[in-house]
Coordinates of C-alpha atoms and ligand atoms in Angstrom, one line a residue:
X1 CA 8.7 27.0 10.3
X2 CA 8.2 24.7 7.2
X3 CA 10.0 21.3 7.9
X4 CA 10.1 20.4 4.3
X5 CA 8.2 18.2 2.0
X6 CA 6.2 14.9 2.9
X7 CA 4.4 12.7 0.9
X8 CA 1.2 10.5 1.5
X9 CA -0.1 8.0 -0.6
X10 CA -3.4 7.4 -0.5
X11 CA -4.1 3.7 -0.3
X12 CA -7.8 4.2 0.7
X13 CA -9.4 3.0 -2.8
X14 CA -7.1 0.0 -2.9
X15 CA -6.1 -1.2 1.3
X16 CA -9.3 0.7 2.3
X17 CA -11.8 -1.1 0.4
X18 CA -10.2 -4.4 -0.2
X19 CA -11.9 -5.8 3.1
X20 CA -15.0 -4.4 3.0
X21 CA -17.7 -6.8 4.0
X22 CA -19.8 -4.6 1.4
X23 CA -19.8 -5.4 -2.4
X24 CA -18.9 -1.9 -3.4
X25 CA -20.3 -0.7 -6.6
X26 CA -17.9 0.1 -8.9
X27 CA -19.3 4.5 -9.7
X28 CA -18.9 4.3 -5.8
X29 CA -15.2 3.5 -6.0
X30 CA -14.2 5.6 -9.0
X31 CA -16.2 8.4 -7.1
X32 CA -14.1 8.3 -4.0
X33 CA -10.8 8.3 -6.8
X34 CA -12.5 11.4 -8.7
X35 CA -12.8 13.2 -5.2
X36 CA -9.2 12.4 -4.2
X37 CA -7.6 13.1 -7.3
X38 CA -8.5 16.9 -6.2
X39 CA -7.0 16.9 -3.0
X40 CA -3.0 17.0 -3.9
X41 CA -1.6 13.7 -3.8
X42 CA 1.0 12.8 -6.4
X43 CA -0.1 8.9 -5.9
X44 CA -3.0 7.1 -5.4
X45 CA -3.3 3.5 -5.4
X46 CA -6.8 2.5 -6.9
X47 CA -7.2 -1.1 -8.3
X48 CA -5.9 -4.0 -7.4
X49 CA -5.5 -7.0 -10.1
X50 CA -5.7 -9.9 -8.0
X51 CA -7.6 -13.4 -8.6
X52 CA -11.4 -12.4 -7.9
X53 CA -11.7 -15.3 -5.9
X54 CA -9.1 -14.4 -3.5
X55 CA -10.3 -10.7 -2.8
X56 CA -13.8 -10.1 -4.8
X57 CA -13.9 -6.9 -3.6
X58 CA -11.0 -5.7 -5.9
X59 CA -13.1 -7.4 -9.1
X60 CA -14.4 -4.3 -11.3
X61 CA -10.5 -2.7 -11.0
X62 CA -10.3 -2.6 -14.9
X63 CA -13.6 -0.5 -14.8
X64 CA -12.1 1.6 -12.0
X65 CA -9.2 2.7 -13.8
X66 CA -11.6 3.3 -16.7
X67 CA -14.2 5.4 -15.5
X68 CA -11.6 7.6 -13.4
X69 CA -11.1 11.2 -14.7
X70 CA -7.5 11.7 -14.5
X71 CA -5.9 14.2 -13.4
X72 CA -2.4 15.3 -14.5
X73 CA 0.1 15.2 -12.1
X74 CA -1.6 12.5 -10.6
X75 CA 0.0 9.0 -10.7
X76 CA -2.9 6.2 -10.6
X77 CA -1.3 2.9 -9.2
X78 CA -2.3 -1.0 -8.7
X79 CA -1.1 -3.7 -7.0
X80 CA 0.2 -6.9 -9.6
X81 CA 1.6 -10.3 -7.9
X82 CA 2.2 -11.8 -11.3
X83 CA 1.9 -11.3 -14.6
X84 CA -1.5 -12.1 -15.3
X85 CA -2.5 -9.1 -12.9
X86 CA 0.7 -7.0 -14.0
X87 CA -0.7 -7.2 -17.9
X88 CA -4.1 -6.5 -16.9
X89 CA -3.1 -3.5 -15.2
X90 CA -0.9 -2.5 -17.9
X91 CA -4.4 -3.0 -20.2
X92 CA -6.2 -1.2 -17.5
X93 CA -3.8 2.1 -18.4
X94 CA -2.0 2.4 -14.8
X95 CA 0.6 4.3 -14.3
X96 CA 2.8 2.4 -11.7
X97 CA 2.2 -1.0 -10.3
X98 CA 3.5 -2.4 -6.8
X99 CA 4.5 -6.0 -6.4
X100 CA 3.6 -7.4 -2.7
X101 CA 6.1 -10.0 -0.6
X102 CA 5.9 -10.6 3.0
X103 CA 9.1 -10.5 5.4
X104 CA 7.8 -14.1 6.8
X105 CA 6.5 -17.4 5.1
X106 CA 3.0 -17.2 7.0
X107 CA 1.6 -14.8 5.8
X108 CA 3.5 -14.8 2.2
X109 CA 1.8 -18.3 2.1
X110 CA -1.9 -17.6 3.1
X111 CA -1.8 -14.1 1.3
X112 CA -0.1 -14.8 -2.1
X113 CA 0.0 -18.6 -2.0
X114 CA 3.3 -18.9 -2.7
X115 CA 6.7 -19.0 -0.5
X116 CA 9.0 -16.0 0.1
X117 CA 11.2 -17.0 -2.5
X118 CA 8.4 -18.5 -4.8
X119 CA 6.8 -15.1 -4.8
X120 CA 10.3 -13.4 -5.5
X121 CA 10.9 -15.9 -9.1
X122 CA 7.1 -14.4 -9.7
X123 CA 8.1 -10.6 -9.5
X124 CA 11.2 -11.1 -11.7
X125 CA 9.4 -10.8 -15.2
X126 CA 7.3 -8.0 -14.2
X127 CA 10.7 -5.9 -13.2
X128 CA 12.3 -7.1 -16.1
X129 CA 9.7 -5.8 -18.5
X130 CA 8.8 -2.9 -16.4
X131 CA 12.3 -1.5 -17.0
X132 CA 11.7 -1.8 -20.6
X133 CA 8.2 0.2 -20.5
X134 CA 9.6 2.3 -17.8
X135 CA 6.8 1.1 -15.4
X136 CA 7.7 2.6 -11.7
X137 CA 7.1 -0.4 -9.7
X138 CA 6.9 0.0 -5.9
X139 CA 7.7 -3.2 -3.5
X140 CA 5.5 -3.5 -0.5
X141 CA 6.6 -6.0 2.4
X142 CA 4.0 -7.1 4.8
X143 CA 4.4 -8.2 8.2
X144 CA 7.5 -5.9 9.4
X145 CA 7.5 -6.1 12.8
X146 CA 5.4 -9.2 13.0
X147 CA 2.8 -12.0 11.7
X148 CA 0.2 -12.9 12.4
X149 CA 0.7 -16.8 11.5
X150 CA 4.5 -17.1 12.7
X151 CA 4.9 -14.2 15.5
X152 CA 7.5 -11.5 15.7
X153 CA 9.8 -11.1 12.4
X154 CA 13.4 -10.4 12.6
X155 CA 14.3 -7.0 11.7
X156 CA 17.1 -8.4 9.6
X157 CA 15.1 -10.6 7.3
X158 CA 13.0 -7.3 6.5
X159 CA 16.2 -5.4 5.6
X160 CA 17.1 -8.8 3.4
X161 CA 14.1 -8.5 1.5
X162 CA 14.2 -5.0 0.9
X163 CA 17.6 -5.0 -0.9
X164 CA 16.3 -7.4 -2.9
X165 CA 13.3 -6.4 -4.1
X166 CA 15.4 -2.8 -4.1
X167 CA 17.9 -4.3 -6.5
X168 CA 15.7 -6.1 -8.1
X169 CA 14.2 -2.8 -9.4
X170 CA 11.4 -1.6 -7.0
X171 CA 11.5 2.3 -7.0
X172 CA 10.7 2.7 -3.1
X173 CA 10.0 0.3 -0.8
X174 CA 7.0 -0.1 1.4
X175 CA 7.5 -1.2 4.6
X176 CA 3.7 -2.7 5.9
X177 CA 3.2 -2.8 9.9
X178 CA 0.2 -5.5 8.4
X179 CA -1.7 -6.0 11.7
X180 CA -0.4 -2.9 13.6
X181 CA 1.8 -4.3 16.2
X182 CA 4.9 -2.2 15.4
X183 CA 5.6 0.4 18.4
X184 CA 8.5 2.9 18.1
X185 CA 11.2 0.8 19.5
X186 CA 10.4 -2.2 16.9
X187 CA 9.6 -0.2 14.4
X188 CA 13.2 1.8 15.0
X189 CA 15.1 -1.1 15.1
X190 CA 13.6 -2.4 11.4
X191 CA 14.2 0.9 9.8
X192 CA 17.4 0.7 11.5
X193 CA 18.1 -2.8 10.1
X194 CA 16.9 -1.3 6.2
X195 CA 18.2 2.1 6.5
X196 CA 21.2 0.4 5.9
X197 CA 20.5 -1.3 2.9
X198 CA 18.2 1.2 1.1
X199 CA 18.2 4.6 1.2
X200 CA 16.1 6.2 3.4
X201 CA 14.3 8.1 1.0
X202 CA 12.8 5.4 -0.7
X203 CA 11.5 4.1 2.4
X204 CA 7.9 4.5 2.8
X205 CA 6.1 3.7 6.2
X206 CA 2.6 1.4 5.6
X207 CA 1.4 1.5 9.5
X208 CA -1.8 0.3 10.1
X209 CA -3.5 1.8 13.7
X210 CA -4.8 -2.0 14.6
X211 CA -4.1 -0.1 18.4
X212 CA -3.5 3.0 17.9
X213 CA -0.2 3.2 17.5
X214 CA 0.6 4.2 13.9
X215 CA 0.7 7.8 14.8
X216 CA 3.6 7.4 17.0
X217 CA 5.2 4.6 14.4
X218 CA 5.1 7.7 12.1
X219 CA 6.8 9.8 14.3
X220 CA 9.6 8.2 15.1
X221 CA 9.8 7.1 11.3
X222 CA 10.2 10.8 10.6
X223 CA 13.1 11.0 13.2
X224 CA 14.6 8.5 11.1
X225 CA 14.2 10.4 8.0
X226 CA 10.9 8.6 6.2
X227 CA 9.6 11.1 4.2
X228 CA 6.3 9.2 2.5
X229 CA 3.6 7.4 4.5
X230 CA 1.1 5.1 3.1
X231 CA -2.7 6.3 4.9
X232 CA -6.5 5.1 3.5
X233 CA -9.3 7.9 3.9
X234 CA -11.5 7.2 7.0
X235 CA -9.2 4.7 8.3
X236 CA -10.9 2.4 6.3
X237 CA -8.9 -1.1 5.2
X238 CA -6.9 -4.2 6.5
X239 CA -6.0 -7.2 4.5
X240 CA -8.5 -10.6 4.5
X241 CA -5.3 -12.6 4.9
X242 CA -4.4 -10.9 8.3
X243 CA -6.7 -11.7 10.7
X244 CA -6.6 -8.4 12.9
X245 CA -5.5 -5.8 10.3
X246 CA -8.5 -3.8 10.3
X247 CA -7.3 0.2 9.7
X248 CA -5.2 1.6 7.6
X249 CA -3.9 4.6 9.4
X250 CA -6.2 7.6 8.9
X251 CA -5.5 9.7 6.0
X252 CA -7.1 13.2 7.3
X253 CA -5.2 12.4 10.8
X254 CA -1.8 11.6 8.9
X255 CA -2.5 15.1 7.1
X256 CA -3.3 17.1 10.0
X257 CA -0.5 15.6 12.3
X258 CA 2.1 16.6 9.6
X259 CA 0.9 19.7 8.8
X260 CA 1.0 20.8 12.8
X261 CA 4.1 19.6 12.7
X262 CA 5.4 21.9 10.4
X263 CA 5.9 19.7 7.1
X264 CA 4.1 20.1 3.6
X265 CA 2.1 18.3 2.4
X266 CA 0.4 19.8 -0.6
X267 CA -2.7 17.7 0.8
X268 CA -6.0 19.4 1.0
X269 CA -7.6 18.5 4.3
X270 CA -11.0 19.9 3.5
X271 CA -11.1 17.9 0.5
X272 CA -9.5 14.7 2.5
X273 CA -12.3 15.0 5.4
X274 CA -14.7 14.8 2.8
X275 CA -13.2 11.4 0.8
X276 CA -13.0 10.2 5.0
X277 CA -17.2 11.1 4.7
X278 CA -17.5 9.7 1.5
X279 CA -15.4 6.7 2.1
X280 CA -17.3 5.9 5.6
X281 CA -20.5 5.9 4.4
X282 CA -19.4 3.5 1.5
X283 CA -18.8 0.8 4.6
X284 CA -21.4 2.1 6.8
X285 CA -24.5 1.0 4.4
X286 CA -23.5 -2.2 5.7
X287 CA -22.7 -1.3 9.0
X288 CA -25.2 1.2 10.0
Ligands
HMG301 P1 -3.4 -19.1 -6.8 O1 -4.7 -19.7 -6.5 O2 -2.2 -19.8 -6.2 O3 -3.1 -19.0 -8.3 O4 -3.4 -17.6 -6.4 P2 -3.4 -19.8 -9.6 O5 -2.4 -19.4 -10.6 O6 -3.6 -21.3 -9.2 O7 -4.8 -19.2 -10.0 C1 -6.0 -19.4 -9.4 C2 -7.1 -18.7 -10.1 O8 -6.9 -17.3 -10.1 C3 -7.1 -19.1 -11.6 O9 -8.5 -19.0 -12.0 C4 -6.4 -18.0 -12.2 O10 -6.7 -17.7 -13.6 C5 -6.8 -16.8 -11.4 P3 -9.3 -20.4 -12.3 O11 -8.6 -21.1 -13.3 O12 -9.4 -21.1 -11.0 O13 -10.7 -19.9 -12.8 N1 -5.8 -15.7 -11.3 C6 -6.1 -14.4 -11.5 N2 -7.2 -13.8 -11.8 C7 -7.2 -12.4 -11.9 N3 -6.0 -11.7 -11.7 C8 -4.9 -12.4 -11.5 C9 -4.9 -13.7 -11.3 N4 -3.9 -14.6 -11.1 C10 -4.5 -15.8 -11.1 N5 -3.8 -11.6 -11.3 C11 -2.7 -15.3 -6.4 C12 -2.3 -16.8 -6.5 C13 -1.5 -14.5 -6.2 C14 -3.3 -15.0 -7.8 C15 -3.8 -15.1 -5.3 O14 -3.2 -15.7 -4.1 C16 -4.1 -13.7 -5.1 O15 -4.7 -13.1 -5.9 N6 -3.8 -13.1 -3.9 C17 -4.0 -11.7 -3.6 C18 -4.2 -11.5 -2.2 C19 -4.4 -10.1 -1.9 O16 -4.7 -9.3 -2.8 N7 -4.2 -9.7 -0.6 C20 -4.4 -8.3 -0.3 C21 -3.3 -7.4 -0.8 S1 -1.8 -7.4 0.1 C22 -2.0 -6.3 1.4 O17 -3.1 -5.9 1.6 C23 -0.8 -5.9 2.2 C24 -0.4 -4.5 1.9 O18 -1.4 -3.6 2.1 C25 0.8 -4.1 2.8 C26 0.6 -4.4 4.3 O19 -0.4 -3.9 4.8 O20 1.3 -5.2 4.8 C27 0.1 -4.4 0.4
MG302 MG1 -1.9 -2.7 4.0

């Protein structure tokens, strides 16, 4: 019995490689994006334009999203916090962008440099002209259930900053379990707390499996009607401003698990087991 579309969004190129101890060539990365961009996903986030000096391993994302062979039906996005990286992507040809706040001041401070509401005055022009060029922006919030600088967050001041950045313009919001220490009853009560602000389906769950748990985080987010989930091939990925976030949650287990389940997800899991290859043995020439 088919339970209906659901979407994932491969983050792998962008969350997955972002804290790589390995300078990662650049033909490496847009290999990994050619192989993906045959497996079915609508989205896939592939460059992020950030200051090199805070994350050198996005560097080379202009190159990326020029050496990529597109694919139609394929949407090719990049994260922006201002408008220095929100032009350069636009330069870079993206198709969507996705601005990034944080749910607490900890880690909105070591990861953007900037405040909560600091970081909100920097998104504004990059809605506002987005509208105009009918950019899709996306809104990510970090740190959901908790942070790793100032502890557990309140689900209400998630479900505050989601109606913002939601009014503000953001197609779909992201909701990012940053360092994995959501479980199903915290990570009910925060989509509890933004269900009712945003609607459901443009809720996205961003669970990284820091212990394991993401699988069940996605279950019960499915329960409560989340319909797209955020995964990075081979588990790869965390964020270098949150000490413990290694792991995206696999993409080829997200697949599987949905698929058993019953839902569609027009996701090719021979093609995604061998991105999770490809994208392993990126990391493992410095690991092995
Ligand atoms: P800053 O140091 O406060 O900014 O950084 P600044 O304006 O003083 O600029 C510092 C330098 O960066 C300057 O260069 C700027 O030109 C340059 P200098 O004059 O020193 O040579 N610069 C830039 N260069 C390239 N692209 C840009 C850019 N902007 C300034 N866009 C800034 C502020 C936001 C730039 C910095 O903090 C930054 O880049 N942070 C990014 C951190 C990051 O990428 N973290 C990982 C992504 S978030 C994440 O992973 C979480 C997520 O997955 C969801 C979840 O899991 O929770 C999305
Ligand atoms: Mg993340």
């Amino acid at each position: 019995m088919s339970l209906g579309p659901c979407e994932i969004f491969e983050v792998g190129p962008r969350d997955g490689l972002q804290n790589e101890a390995r300078e990662i060539p650049v033909r490496e990365k847009i290999a990994l994006v050619d192989l993906l961009s045959g497996a079915g996903f609508g989205r896939i986030e592939c460059a992020s334009f950030v200051s090199p000096k805070w994350v050198p391993q996005m560097a080379g994302s202009g190159e990326v999203m020029a050496g990529i062979s597109r694919r139609e039906g394929v949407r090719y996005a990049a994260l922006t916090p201002n408008m220095r990286g929100y032009e350069d992507a636009l330069a870079a040809g993206v198709d969507e962008v996705a601005i990034f706040a944080s749910a607490s001041e900890g880690f909105s401070r070591k990861n953007i440099n900037a405040s909560v509401a600091e970081s909100i005055e920097r998104f504004a022009p990059i809605l506002e002209d987005a509208r105009h060029r009918d950019i899709p922006v996306r809104g990510y919030i970090s740190c959901v259930v908790e942070c790793p600088y100032d502890g557990p967050v309140a689900p209400g001041a998630v479900a505050a900053l989601a109606d913002r950045l939601f009014s503000m313009g953001c197609y779909e919001i992201s909701l990012g379990d940053t360092i994995g220490a959501g479980r199903p009853d915290s990570i009910a009560r925060m989509l509890l707390a933004v269900r009712d602000v945003v609607p459901v389906g443009r809720l996205a769950g961003h669970y990284h499996d820091t212990h394991g748990r993401a699988m069940a985080n996605i279950d019960t987010s499915l329960s409560l009607g989340l319909r797209v989930f955020d995964a990075a091939v081979g588990g790869l990925g965390g964020c270098p401003y949150a000490p413990g976030s290694a792991g995206n949650v696999a993409t080829e287990a997200v697949n599987a698990h949905l698929l058993a389940l019953g839902y569609k997800t027009g996701v090719d899991q021979t093609i995604v087991e061998e991105a999770a290859a490809m994208a392993q043995a990126m990391r493992g020439a410095v690991d092995a």
